[in-house]
mmCIF file of C-alpha atoms and ligand atoms in Angstrom:
data_model
loop_
_atom_site.group_PDB
_atom_site.id
_atom_site.type_symbol
_atom_site.label_atom_id
_atom_site.label_comp_id
_atom_site.label_asym_id
_atom_site.label_seq_id
_atom_site.Cartn_x
_atom_site.Cartn_y
_atom_site.Cartn_z
ATOM 1 C CA MET A 291 9.283 31.574 -10.872
ATOM 2 C CA PRO A 292 7.036 33.388 -13.395
ATOM 3 C CA PRO A 293 4.778 36.216 -12.080
ATOM 4 C CA VAL A 294 1.841 33.777 -12.111
ATOM 5 C CA PRO A 295 3.396 30.369 -11.393
ATOM 6 C CA PHE A 296 1.616 27.160 -12.339
ATOM 7 C CA LEU A 297 1.752 26.103 -8.670
ATOM 8 C CA ASP A 298 3.668 27.541 -5.724
ATOM 9 C CA LEU A 299 3.831 24.904 -2.986
ATOM 10 C CA LYS A 300 5.567 27.199 -0.551
ATOM 11 C CA GLU A 301 2.456 29.416 -0.421
ATOM 12 C CA GLY A 302 0.521 26.451 0.965
ATOM 13 C CA TYR A 303 3.138 25.963 3.665
ATOM 14 C CA LEU A 304 3.170 29.654 4.624
ATOM 15 C CA GLU A 305 -0.608 29.663 5.074
ATOM 16 C CA LEU A 306 -0.353 26.890 7.701
ATOM 17 C CA LYS A 307 3.178 27.537 8.969
ATOM 18 C CA PRO A 308 2.597 27.610 12.775
ATOM 19 C CA ASP A 309 0.584 24.361 12.731
ATOM 20 C CA ILE A 310 2.927 22.550 10.355
ATOM 21 C CA ASP A 311 6.028 23.634 12.266
ATOM 22 C CA ALA A 312 4.436 22.447 15.526
ATOM 23 C CA ALA A 313 3.488 19.084 13.988
ATOM 24 C CA VAL A 314 6.990 18.493 12.627
ATOM 25 C CA SER A 315 8.606 19.392 15.976
ATOM 26 C CA ARG A 316 6.203 17.113 17.802
ATOM 27 C CA VAL A 317 7.368 14.110 15.738
ATOM 28 C CA VAL A 318 11.030 15.025 15.895
ATOM 29 C CA GLU A 319 10.841 15.387 19.670
ATOM 30 C CA SER A 320 8.795 12.219 20.177
ATOM 31 C CA GLY A 321 11.712 9.977 19.196
ATOM 32 C CA TRP A 322 9.253 7.738 17.258
ATOM 33 C CA TYR A 323 10.274 7.760 13.595
ATOM 34 C CA ILE A 324 8.687 4.710 11.894
ATOM 35 C CA LEU A 325 4.915 3.951 11.829
ATOM 36 C CA GLY A 326 3.422 4.511 15.310
ATOM 37 C CA PRO A 327 0.842 6.988 16.656
ATOM 38 C CA GLU A 328 1.164 9.796 14.071
ATOM 39 C CA VAL A 329 0.670 7.361 11.190
ATOM 40 C CA GLU A 330 -2.235 5.646 12.960
ATOM 41 C CA GLU A 331 -3.891 8.978 13.728
ATOM 42 C CA PHE A 332 -3.695 10.116 10.104
ATOM 43 C CA GLU A 333 -4.980 6.750 8.860
ATOM 44 C CA LYS A 334 -7.969 6.963 11.206
ATOM 45 C CA ARG A 335 -8.788 10.506 10.160
ATOM 46 C CA TYR A 336 -8.313 9.958 6.440
ATOM 47 C CA ALA A 337 -10.494 6.822 6.510
ATOM 48 C CA GLU A 338 -13.229 8.910 8.168
ATOM 49 C CA PHE A 339 -12.829 11.666 5.606
ATOM 50 C CA CYS A 340 -13.180 9.100 2.798
ATOM 51 C CA GLU A 341 -16.179 7.414 4.462
ATOM 52 C CA ALA A 342 -14.149 4.195 4.340
ATOM 53 C CA LYS A 343 -13.651 1.526 6.989
ATOM 54 C CA HIS A 344 -9.857 1.413 6.587
ATOM 55 C CA CYS A 345 -6.941 3.533 5.477
ATOM 56 C CA VAL A 346 -3.536 1.873 5.147
ATOM 57 C CA THR A 347 -0.755 4.321 4.354
ATOM 58 C CA VAL A 348 2.295 3.462 2.251
ATOM 59 C CA ALA A 349 5.353 5.278 0.938
ATOM 60 C CA ASN A 350 3.837 6.775 -2.251
ATOM 61 C CA GLY A 351 0.953 6.544 -4.707
ATOM 62 C CA LEU A 352 2.673 4.086 -7.015
ATOM 63 C CA ASP A 353 3.165 1.665 -4.116
ATOM 64 C CA ALA A 354 -0.494 2.128 -3.136
ATOM 65 C CA LEU A 355 -1.435 0.781 -6.578
ATOM 66 C CA VAL A 356 1.224 -1.958 -6.690
ATOM 67 C CA LEU A 357 0.427 -3.285 -3.216
ATOM 68 C CA SER A 358 -3.328 -3.120 -3.852
ATOM 69 C CA LEU A 359 -2.896 -5.280 -6.943
ATOM 70 C CA ARG A 360 -0.772 -7.695 -4.919
ATOM 71 C CA ALA A 361 -3.347 -7.731 -2.120
ATOM 72 C CA LEU A 362 -5.929 -8.693 -4.748
ATOM 73 C CA ASN A 363 -3.687 -11.529 -5.989
ATOM 74 C CA ILE A 364 -3.049 -10.023 -9.411
ATOM 75 C CA GLY A 365 0.219 -11.141 -10.962
ATOM 76 C CA PRO A 366 2.029 -12.670 -13.929
ATOM 77 C CA GLY A 367 -0.199 -13.774 -16.804
ATOM 78 C CA ASP A 368 -3.066 -11.522 -15.709
ATOM 79 C CA GLU A 369 -4.468 -8.594 -17.645
ATOM 80 C CA VAL A 370 -5.613 -5.370 -16.034
ATOM 81 C CA ILE A 371 -7.738 -2.819 -17.893
ATOM 82 C CA VAL A 372 -6.379 0.715 -17.531
ATOM 83 C CA PRO A 373 -7.168 4.090 -19.098
ATOM 84 C CA ALA A 374 -5.121 4.765 -22.241
ATOM 85 C CA ASN A 375 -4.804 8.374 -21.016
ATOM 86 C CA THR A 376 -3.443 8.515 -17.502
ATOM 87 C CA PHE A 377 -0.294 9.309 -15.593
ATOM 88 C CA ILE A 378 2.035 6.407 -16.361
ATOM 89 C CA ALA A 379 2.086 5.243 -12.700
ATOM 90 C CA THR A 380 -1.288 3.543 -13.282
ATOM 91 C CA TRP A 381 0.339 1.347 -15.941
ATOM 92 C CA LEU A 382 3.644 0.927 -14.081
ATOM 93 C CA ALA A 383 1.805 -0.585 -11.112
ATOM 94 C CA VAL A 384 0.260 -3.255 -13.343
ATOM 95 C CA SER A 385 3.631 -4.020 -14.933
ATOM 96 C CA ALA A 386 5.336 -4.081 -11.525
ATOM 97 C CA VAL A 387 3.235 -7.083 -10.415
ATOM 98 C CA GLY A 388 3.994 -8.872 -13.697
ATOM 99 C CA ALA A 389 0.557 -8.328 -15.234
ATOM 100 C CA ALA A 390 -0.199 -6.655 -18.585
ATOM 101 C CA PRO A 391 -1.915 -3.250 -18.829
ATOM 102 C CA VAL A 392 -4.761 -3.329 -21.388
ATOM 103 C CA PRO A 393 -5.589 0.246 -22.417
ATOM 104 C CA VAL A 394 -9.113 1.546 -22.998
ATOM 105 C CA GLU A 395 -9.870 4.945 -24.510
ATOM 106 C CA PRO A 396 -11.593 7.743 -22.554
ATOM 107 C CA ASP A 397 -14.992 9.291 -23.021
ATOM 108 C CA PRO A 398 -13.879 12.306 -25.094
ATOM 109 C CA ARG A 399 -15.993 14.672 -23.017
ATOM 110 C CA THR A 400 -15.024 13.648 -19.469
ATOM 111 C CA CYS A 401 -11.505 12.410 -20.365
ATOM 112 C CA ASN A 402 -12.095 9.475 -17.991
ATOM 113 C CA ILE A 403 -12.218 5.815 -19.065
ATOM 114 C CA ASP A 404 -15.301 5.146 -21.212
ATOM 115 C CA PRO A 405 -17.281 2.374 -19.461
ATOM 116 C CA ALA A 406 -18.965 1.508 -22.778
ATOM 117 C CA LEU A 407 -15.609 0.465 -24.265
ATOM 118 C CA ILE A 408 -14.472 -1.749 -21.392
ATOM 119 C CA GLY A 409 -16.478 -4.838 -22.410
ATOM 120 C CA ALA A 410 -14.597 -5.216 -25.695
ATOM 121 C CA ALA A 411 -11.265 -5.245 -23.823
ATOM 122 C CA VAL A 412 -12.211 -8.072 -21.435
ATOM 123 C CA THR A 413 -10.558 -11.449 -22.187
ATOM 124 C CA THR A 414 -10.297 -14.724 -20.291
ATOM 125 C CA ARG A 415 -7.144 -13.348 -18.645
ATOM 126 C CA THR A 416 -8.664 -10.080 -17.397
ATOM 127 C CA ARG A 417 -8.577 -9.914 -13.615
ATOM 128 C CA ALA A 418 -9.109 -6.252 -12.752
ATOM 129 C CA ILE A 419 -10.023 -2.765 -13.929
ATOM 130 C CA ILE A 420 -8.267 0.355 -12.656
ATOM 131 C CA ALA A 421 -10.451 3.446 -12.924
ATOM 132 C CA VAL A 422 -8.573 6.746 -12.655
ATOM 133 C CA HIS A 423 -10.319 9.908 -11.440
ATOM 134 C CA LEU A 424 -8.212 12.037 -13.744
ATOM 135 C CA TYR A 425 -7.702 15.727 -13.027
ATOM 136 C CA GLY A 426 -9.922 15.348 -9.937
ATOM 137 C CA GLN A 427 -13.006 14.481 -12.026
ATOM 138 C CA PRO A 428 -14.750 11.331 -10.756
ATOM 139 C CA ALA A 429 -14.814 8.490 -13.274
ATOM 140 C CA ASP A 430 -18.239 6.923 -13.898
ATOM 141 C CA ILE A 431 -17.707 4.184 -11.338
ATOM 142 C CA ASP A 432 -21.158 2.491 -11.183
ATOM 143 C CA PRO A 433 -21.053 0.918 -14.676
ATOM 144 C CA ILE A 434 -17.445 -0.097 -14.006
ATOM 145 C CA LEU A 435 -18.479 -1.836 -10.768
ATOM 146 C CA ALA A 436 -21.286 -3.542 -12.706
ATOM 147 C CA MET A 437 -18.754 -4.711 -15.298
ATOM 148 C CA GLY A 438 -16.615 -6.102 -12.475
ATOM 149 C CA GLN A 439 -19.595 -8.030 -11.080
ATOM 150 C CA LYS A 440 -20.519 -9.392 -14.474
ATOM 151 C CA HIS A 441 -17.030 -10.661 -15.322
ATOM 152 C CA GLY A 442 -15.758 -11.413 -11.800
ATOM 153 C CA LEU A 443 -13.091 -8.687 -11.863
ATOM 154 C CA ALA A 444 -11.506 -6.734 -9.037
ATOM 155 C CA ILE A 445 -11.981 -2.970 -9.253
ATOM 156 C CA VAL A 446 -9.233 -0.600 -8.150
ATOM 157 C CA GLU A 447 -9.491 3.198 -8.196
ATOM 158 C CA ASP A 448 -6.509 5.436 -8.802
ATOM 159 C CA ALA A 449 -7.681 8.456 -6.800
ATOM 160 C CA ALA A 450 -4.274 10.154 -6.705
ATOM 161 C CA GLN A 451 -5.815 13.342 -8.124
ATOM 162 C CA ALA A 452 -9.212 13.198 -6.415
ATOM 163 C CA HIS A 453 -8.971 13.811 -2.632
ATOM 164 C CA GLY A 454 -12.443 14.927 -1.605
ATOM 165 C CA ALA A 455 -14.190 14.292 -4.929
ATOM 166 C CA VAL A 456 -17.790 13.110 -4.777
ATOM 167 C CA TYR A 457 -19.528 10.636 -7.092
ATOM 168 C CA ARG A 458 -23.324 10.496 -6.963
ATOM 169 C CA ASN A 459 -23.386 12.089 -3.499
ATOM 170 C CA ARG A 460 -20.806 9.659 -2.072
ATOM 171 C CA GLN A 461 -17.252 10.514 -1.225
ATOM 172 C CA ILE A 462 -14.654 8.786 -3.417
ATOM 173 C CA GLY A 463 -12.908 6.333 -1.093
ATOM 174 C CA ALA A 464 -14.735 3.041 -0.719
ATOM 175 C CA HIS A 465 -16.753 2.301 -3.846
ATOM 176 C CA SER A 466 -14.378 -0.446 -5.001
ATOM 177 C CA ASP A 467 -11.977 -3.096 -3.639
ATOM 178 C CA ALA A 468 -9.084 -0.667 -3.149
ATOM 179 C CA VAL A 469 -8.950 3.109 -3.598
ATOM 180 C CA CYS A 470 -5.384 4.325 -4.063
ATOM 181 C CA TRP A 471 -4.104 7.734 -3.015
ATOM 182 C CA SER A 472 -0.920 9.711 -3.520
ATOM 183 C CA PHE A 473 0.127 12.436 -1.094
ATOM 184 C CA TYR A 474 2.837 13.748 -3.437
ATOM 185 C CA PRO A 475 3.343 17.464 -2.586
ATOM 186 C CA GLY A 476 1.415 18.834 -5.586
ATOM 187 C CA LYS A 477 -1.748 16.761 -5.026
ATOM 188 C CA ASN A 478 -4.883 18.260 -3.432
ATOM 189 C CA LEU A 479 -3.794 16.659 -0.149
ATOM 190 C CA GLY A 480 -0.022 16.780 -0.377
ATOM 191 C CA ALA A 481 2.754 16.016 2.090
ATOM 192 C CA MET A 482 6.205 17.635 2.165
ATOM 193 C CA GLY A 483 7.735 14.623 0.530
ATOM 194 C CA ASP A 484 6.359 11.351 -0.802
ATOM 195 C CA GLY A 485 3.363 9.605 0.685
ATOM 196 C CA GLY A 486 0.518 7.304 -0.314
ATOM 197 C CA GLY A 487 -2.360 5.272 1.024
ATOM 198 C CA VAL A 488 -5.215 2.912 0.261
ATOM 199 C CA THR A 489 -8.785 3.212 1.553
ATOM 200 C CA THR A 490 -11.165 0.260 1.468
ATOM 201 C CA ASN A 491 -14.140 -1.280 3.224
ATOM 202 C CA ARG A 492 -12.624 -4.761 2.817
ATOM 203 C CA ASP A 493 -11.042 -6.097 6.032
ATOM 204 C CA ASP A 494 -9.009 -8.706 4.136
ATOM 205 C CA VAL A 495 -7.517 -6.175 1.713
ATOM 206 C CA ALA A 496 -6.574 -3.774 4.526
ATOM 207 C CA ASP A 497 -5.004 -6.606 6.508
ATOM 208 C CA ARG A 498 -2.919 -7.799 3.561
ATOM 209 C CA LEU A 499 -1.775 -4.248 2.820
ATOM 210 C CA ARG A 500 -0.593 -3.749 6.407
ATOM 211 C CA VAL A 501 1.481 -6.916 6.152
ATOM 212 C CA LEU A 502 2.767 -6.228 2.633
ATOM 213 C CA ARG A 503 3.981 -2.672 3.303
ATOM 214 C CA ASN A 504 6.223 -3.818 6.149
ATOM 215 C CA TYR A 505 8.443 -6.545 4.588
ATOM 216 C CA GLY A 506 5.465 -8.914 4.572
ATOM 217 C CA SER A 507 5.592 -8.968 8.343
ATOM 218 C CA ARG A 508 2.832 -8.757 10.929
ATOM 219 C CA GLU A 509 5.055 -9.567 13.866
ATOM 220 C CA LYS A 510 8.637 -8.277 13.979
ATOM 221 C CA TYR A 511 11.107 -10.721 12.352
ATOM 222 C CA ILE A 512 8.299 -13.106 11.325
ATOM 223 C CA ASN A 513 7.640 -12.820 7.575
ATOM 224 C CA GLU A 514 4.496 -14.251 5.955
ATOM 225 C CA VAL A 515 5.200 -13.043 2.424
ATOM 226 C CA GLN A 516 7.935 -11.154 0.562
ATOM 227 C CA GLY A 517 7.048 -7.505 0.904
ATOM 228 C CA PRO A 518 8.807 -4.176 0.346
ATOM 229 C CA ASN A 519 9.543 -1.448 2.850
ATOM 230 C CA SER A 520 6.756 0.983 1.926
ATOM 231 C CA ARG A 521 5.766 2.991 5.004
ATOM 232 C CA LEU A 522 4.511 6.546 5.369
ATOM 233 C CA ASP A 523 7.005 8.669 7.307
ATOM 234 C CA PRO A 524 5.469 9.891 10.638
ATOM 235 C CA VAL A 525 6.695 13.437 9.904
ATOM 236 C CA GLN A 526 4.660 13.310 6.682
ATOM 237 C CA ALA A 527 1.696 11.775 8.535
ATOM 238 C CA ALA A 528 1.753 14.686 11.015
ATOM 239 C CA VAL A 529 1.898 17.237 8.183
ATOM 240 C CA LEU A 530 -0.951 15.457 6.392
ATOM 241 C CA SER A 531 -3.116 15.517 9.540
ATOM 242 C CA VAL A 532 -2.704 19.300 9.679
ATOM 243 C CA LYS A 533 -3.454 19.707 5.983
ATOM 244 C CA LEU A 534 -6.457 17.370 6.083
ATOM 245 C CA ASP A 535 -8.206 19.932 8.326
ATOM 246 C CA HIS A 536 -7.932 22.438 5.469
ATOM 247 C CA LEU A 537 -8.669 20.148 2.529
ATOM 248 C CA LYS A 538 -12.382 20.960 2.231
ATOM 249 C CA LYS A 539 -11.650 24.684 2.336
ATOM 250 C CA TRP A 540 -8.818 24.401 -0.199
ATOM 251 C CA ASN A 541 -10.983 22.269 -2.504
ATOM 252 C CA ALA A 542 -13.746 24.886 -2.196
ATOM 253 C CA ARG A 543 -11.290 27.539 -3.371
ATOM 254 C CA ARG A 544 -10.409 25.350 -6.347
ATOM 255 C CA ARG A 545 -14.135 25.057 -7.161
ATOM 256 C CA VAL A 546 -14.505 28.840 -7.140
ATOM 257 C CA LEU A 547 -11.433 29.196 -9.366
ATOM 258 C CA ALA A 548 -12.806 26.545 -11.747
ATOM 259 C CA ARG A 549 -16.158 28.368 -11.931
ATOM 260 C CA ARG A 550 -14.350 31.614 -12.719
ATOM 261 C CA TYR A 551 -12.383 29.904 -15.508
ATOM 262 C CA LEU A 552 -15.520 28.253 -16.911
ATOM 263 C CA ASP A 553 -17.326 31.603 -16.949
ATOM 264 C CA GLY A 554 -14.400 33.714 -18.146
ATOM 265 C CA LEU A 555 -12.480 31.743 -20.768
ATOM 266 C CA THR A 556 -13.352 31.984 -24.443
ATOM 267 C CA GLY A 557 -11.953 30.410 -27.598
ATOM 268 C CA VAL A 558 -10.593 27.268 -25.911
ATOM 269 C CA GLY A 559 -12.013 23.813 -25.131
ATOM 270 C CA LEU A 560 -13.289 23.661 -21.537
ATOM 271 C CA PRO A 561 -13.666 20.734 -19.115
ATOM 272 C CA TYR A 562 -17.054 19.015 -19.035
ATOM 273 C CA VAL A 563 -18.611 18.021 -15.714
ATOM 274 C CA PRO A 564 -21.454 15.439 -15.754
ATOM 275 C CA ASN A 565 -24.350 16.207 -13.394
ATOM 276 C CA TRP A 566 -23.446 13.228 -11.145
ATOM 277 C CA ALA A 567 -19.908 14.453 -10.532
ATOM 278 C CA ASP A 568 -18.547 16.839 -7.935
ATOM 279 C CA PRO A 569 -14.901 17.218 -8.973
ATOM 280 C CA VAL A 570 -12.069 18.691 -6.897
ATOM 281 C CA TRP A 571 -10.175 20.327 -9.760
ATOM 282 C CA HIS A 572 -6.719 18.921 -9.118
ATOM 283 C CA LEU A 573 -6.037 20.305 -12.582
ATOM 284 C CA PHE A 574 -7.939 22.695 -14.821
ATOM 285 C CA VAL A 575 -7.254 21.435 -18.317
ATOM 286 C CA ILE A 576 -8.209 23.340 -21.448
ATOM 287 C CA ARG A 577 -7.804 22.201 -25.062
ATOM 288 C CA HIS A 578 -6.555 24.078 -28.082
ATOM 289 C CA PRO A 579 -5.377 22.806 -31.486
ATOM 290 C CA LYS A 580 -2.370 25.168 -31.306
ATOM 291 C CA ARG A 581 -1.561 24.177 -27.724
ATOM 292 C CA ASP A 582 2.221 24.542 -28.044
ATOM 293 C CA GLN A 583 1.946 28.082 -29.382
ATOM 294 C CA LEU A 584 -0.613 28.982 -26.708
ATOM 295 C CA GLN A 585 1.695 27.639 -24.024
ATOM 296 C CA SER A 586 4.809 29.415 -25.264
ATOM 297 C CA GLU A 587 2.992 32.750 -25.594
ATOM 298 C CA LEU A 588 1.603 32.345 -22.067
ATOM 299 C CA THR A 589 5.128 31.633 -20.831
ATOM 300 C CA GLU A 590 6.312 34.874 -22.464
ATOM 301 C CA LEU A 591 3.541 36.745 -20.622
ATOM 302 C CA GLY A 592 4.664 35.236 -17.318
ATOM 303 C CA VAL A 593 1.850 32.688 -16.964
ATOM 304 C CA GLY A 594 3.008 29.233 -15.864
ATOM 305 C CA THR A 595 1.217 26.212 -17.370
ATOM 306 C CA ALA A 596 1.853 22.468 -17.605
ATOM 307 C CA ILE A 597 0.937 19.536 -19.859
ATOM 308 C CA HIS A 598 -0.740 16.477 -18.343
ATOM 309 C CA TYR A 599 0.530 14.442 -20.130
ATOM 310 C CA PRO A 600 2.590 15.067 -23.264
ATOM 311 C CA VAL A 601 3.173 11.387 -24.189
ATOM 312 C CA PRO A 602 0.549 8.686 -23.529
ATOM 313 C CA PRO A 603 1.901 5.557 -21.816
ATOM 314 C CA HIS A 604 1.509 3.301 -24.882
ATOM 315 C CA LEU A 605 3.935 5.536 -26.837
ATOM 316 C CA GLN A 606 6.542 5.755 -24.065
ATOM 317 C CA GLN A 607 9.860 4.019 -24.574
ATOM 318 C CA ALA A 608 9.158 2.182 -21.301
ATOM 319 C CA TYR A 609 6.386 0.285 -23.166
ATOM 320 C CA ALA A 610 8.157 -0.069 -26.512
ATOM 321 C CA ASP A 611 8.286 -3.867 -26.136
ATOM 322 C CA GLN A 612 4.479 -4.176 -25.870
ATOM 323 C CA GLY A 613 3.874 -3.725 -29.592
ATOM 324 C CA PHE A 614 1.760 -0.567 -29.441
ATOM 325 C CA SER A 615 1.953 1.923 -32.312
ATOM 326 C CA LYS A 616 0.997 5.483 -32.980
ATOM 327 C CA GLY A 617 -2.686 5.592 -33.919
ATOM 328 C CA ASP A 618 -3.702 2.728 -31.606
ATOM 329 C CA PHE A 619 -5.449 5.089 -29.163
ATOM 330 C CA PRO A 620 -6.263 8.222 -31.161
ATOM 331 C CA LEU A 621 -8.407 9.971 -28.541
ATOM 332 C CA SER A 622 -5.616 9.698 -25.976
ATOM 333 C CA GLU A 623 -3.016 10.753 -28.518
ATOM 334 C CA ASN A 624 -5.092 13.816 -29.463
ATOM 335 C CA MET A 625 -5.410 14.766 -25.801
ATOM 336 C CA ALA A 626 -1.650 14.558 -25.360
ATOM 337 C CA GLY A 627 -1.388 16.988 -28.274
ATOM 338 C CA ASP A 628 -3.947 19.633 -27.349
ATOM 339 C CA MET A 629 -4.356 19.722 -23.559
ATOM 340 C CA LEU A 630 -2.962 22.479 -21.375
ATOM 341 C CA SER A 631 -3.249 22.812 -17.589
ATOM 342 C CA LEU A 632 -3.787 26.319 -16.182
ATOM 343 C CA PRO A 633 -2.877 27.427 -12.646
ATOM 344 C CA ILE A 634 -5.556 26.426 -10.099
ATOM 345 C CA GLY A 635 -3.704 25.952 -6.794
ATOM 346 C CA PRO A 636 -5.660 26.952 -3.652
ATOM 347 C CA GLN A 637 -3.362 29.936 -3.060
ATOM 348 C CA LEU A 638 -3.936 31.420 -6.537
ATOM 349 C CA THR A 639 -5.501 34.880 -6.106
ATOM 350 C CA HIS A 640 -8.452 35.974 -8.215
ATOM 351 C CA ALA A 641 -6.368 38.919 -9.432
ATOM 352 C CA ASP A 642 -3.664 36.562 -10.705
ATOM 353 C CA GLN A 643 -6.300 34.297 -12.205
ATOM 354 C CA ASP A 644 -7.726 37.289 -14.093
ATOM 355 C CA VAL A 645 -4.272 37.794 -15.618
ATOM 356 C CA VAL A 646 -4.368 34.177 -16.806
ATOM 357 C CA ILE A 647 -7.915 34.453 -18.193
ATOM 358 C CA ASP A 648 -7.144 37.673 -20.020
ATOM 359 C CA ALA A 649 -3.916 36.283 -21.490
ATOM 360 C CA VAL A 650 -5.562 33.045 -22.685
ATOM 361 C CA ASN A 651 -8.519 34.868 -24.230
ATOM 362 C CA ARG A 652 -6.330 37.349 -26.067
ATOM 363 C CA ILE A 653 -3.966 34.698 -27.442
ATOM 364 C CA ALA A 654 -6.785 32.295 -28.369
ATOM 365 C CA ALA A 655 -8.607 35.046 -30.280
ATOM 366 C CA ARG A 656 -5.559 35.577 -32.476
ATOM 367 C CA ILE A 657 -3.924 32.178 -33.140
HETATM 368 C C1 PLP B 739 0.555 11.219 -8.772
HETATM 369 C C2 PLP B 739 -0.128 10.064 -9.399
HETATM 370 C C3 PLP B 739 0.258 8.737 -9.139
HETATM 371 C C4 PLP B 739 1.508 8.371 -8.416
HETATM 372 O O1 PLP B 739 1.666 8.867 -7.157
HETATM 373 P P1 PLP B 739 3.139 9.038 -6.530
HETATM 374 O O2 PLP B 739 2.862 9.340 -5.102
HETATM 375 O O3 PLP B 739 3.811 10.148 -7.251
HETATM 376 O O4 PLP B 739 3.846 7.727 -6.695
HETATM 377 C C5 PLP B 739 -0.497 7.724 -9.681
HETATM 378 N N1 PLP B 739 -1.558 7.971 -10.479
HETATM 379 C C6 PLP B 739 -1.944 9.223 -10.771
HETATM 380 C C7 PLP B 739 -3.148 9.425 -11.645
HETATM 381 C C8 PLP B 739 -1.244 10.306 -10.263
HETATM 382 O O5 PLP B 739 -1.619 11.553 -10.579
#
């Protein structure tokens, strides 16, 4: 690992070691290894945290999206509006239910889907919009909800990067029909393996998700629909319950780190935060026209960075049969070319962050 790693997950474990070890032992010794009390306890607590009526956990964030779309009856022949710039899982979920992802470009300042461009993408086949709170920055959800009302569309949020984010003084978690979470280890609330969940205020959506995630079964060996096996592991649920108690504190550290970057960096493009947004800084993403050179020089100086994401979904081989070409979504393509994520994990020390700031400023002043 470089002297200043992009993210060191083991540091997070070491900070909470006694509590995490105790939680894992508790599950192992309970003899209860699928669903059950640990999963229910985490669901109850995460729903409360999100100010949502329900939380239904699943095996991972991709399944949270796929099963939410299924719960909302979206399938073959339907179109779903998605951000052109997102982690590909947002698109893969739409494709997995047999629907077509219809990309919309971001607002170039916030990097989240531009609500003003959504109208032009709506057709008679459009059934839903997925808003992604990318990098932990809340998307502008009110105009998207209004668009949903106007056209009779379901609204789904991909909140995989936004645990604890606040939009217009309300916690992200129940604005729309289904809010989808990933508990992948590197997320703001991360397990020690895969995990996912959906929060919602809709009783019918929560009920369908509970049936869908468990082979389409409500009662053992009685199957209402064809569903996958997509359950959160109780060991992961127990770990997540421990980590949930520290999420606000860890997000607060990220906010301090973000403030220090915003105040200290020069010569690079910085993230923009609208006054209605309280982001949780899953990633701190800067922009520079010579991004690749900046990254390789930082690597030489021992500063770990990452690119989120180097290839937009429409240019991935996985979507080669959809007829997209280079130039179709120029804002997203530019972002893929000039964005660079700096270390911002909650265990990053200010001293190490100063090394990053100094290195970026010196390189940016020269290249
Ligand atoms: C991580 C992530 C997902 C997928 O979550 P997994 O748990 O890895 O399946 C989906 N969307 C976004 C925006 C993500 O960052």
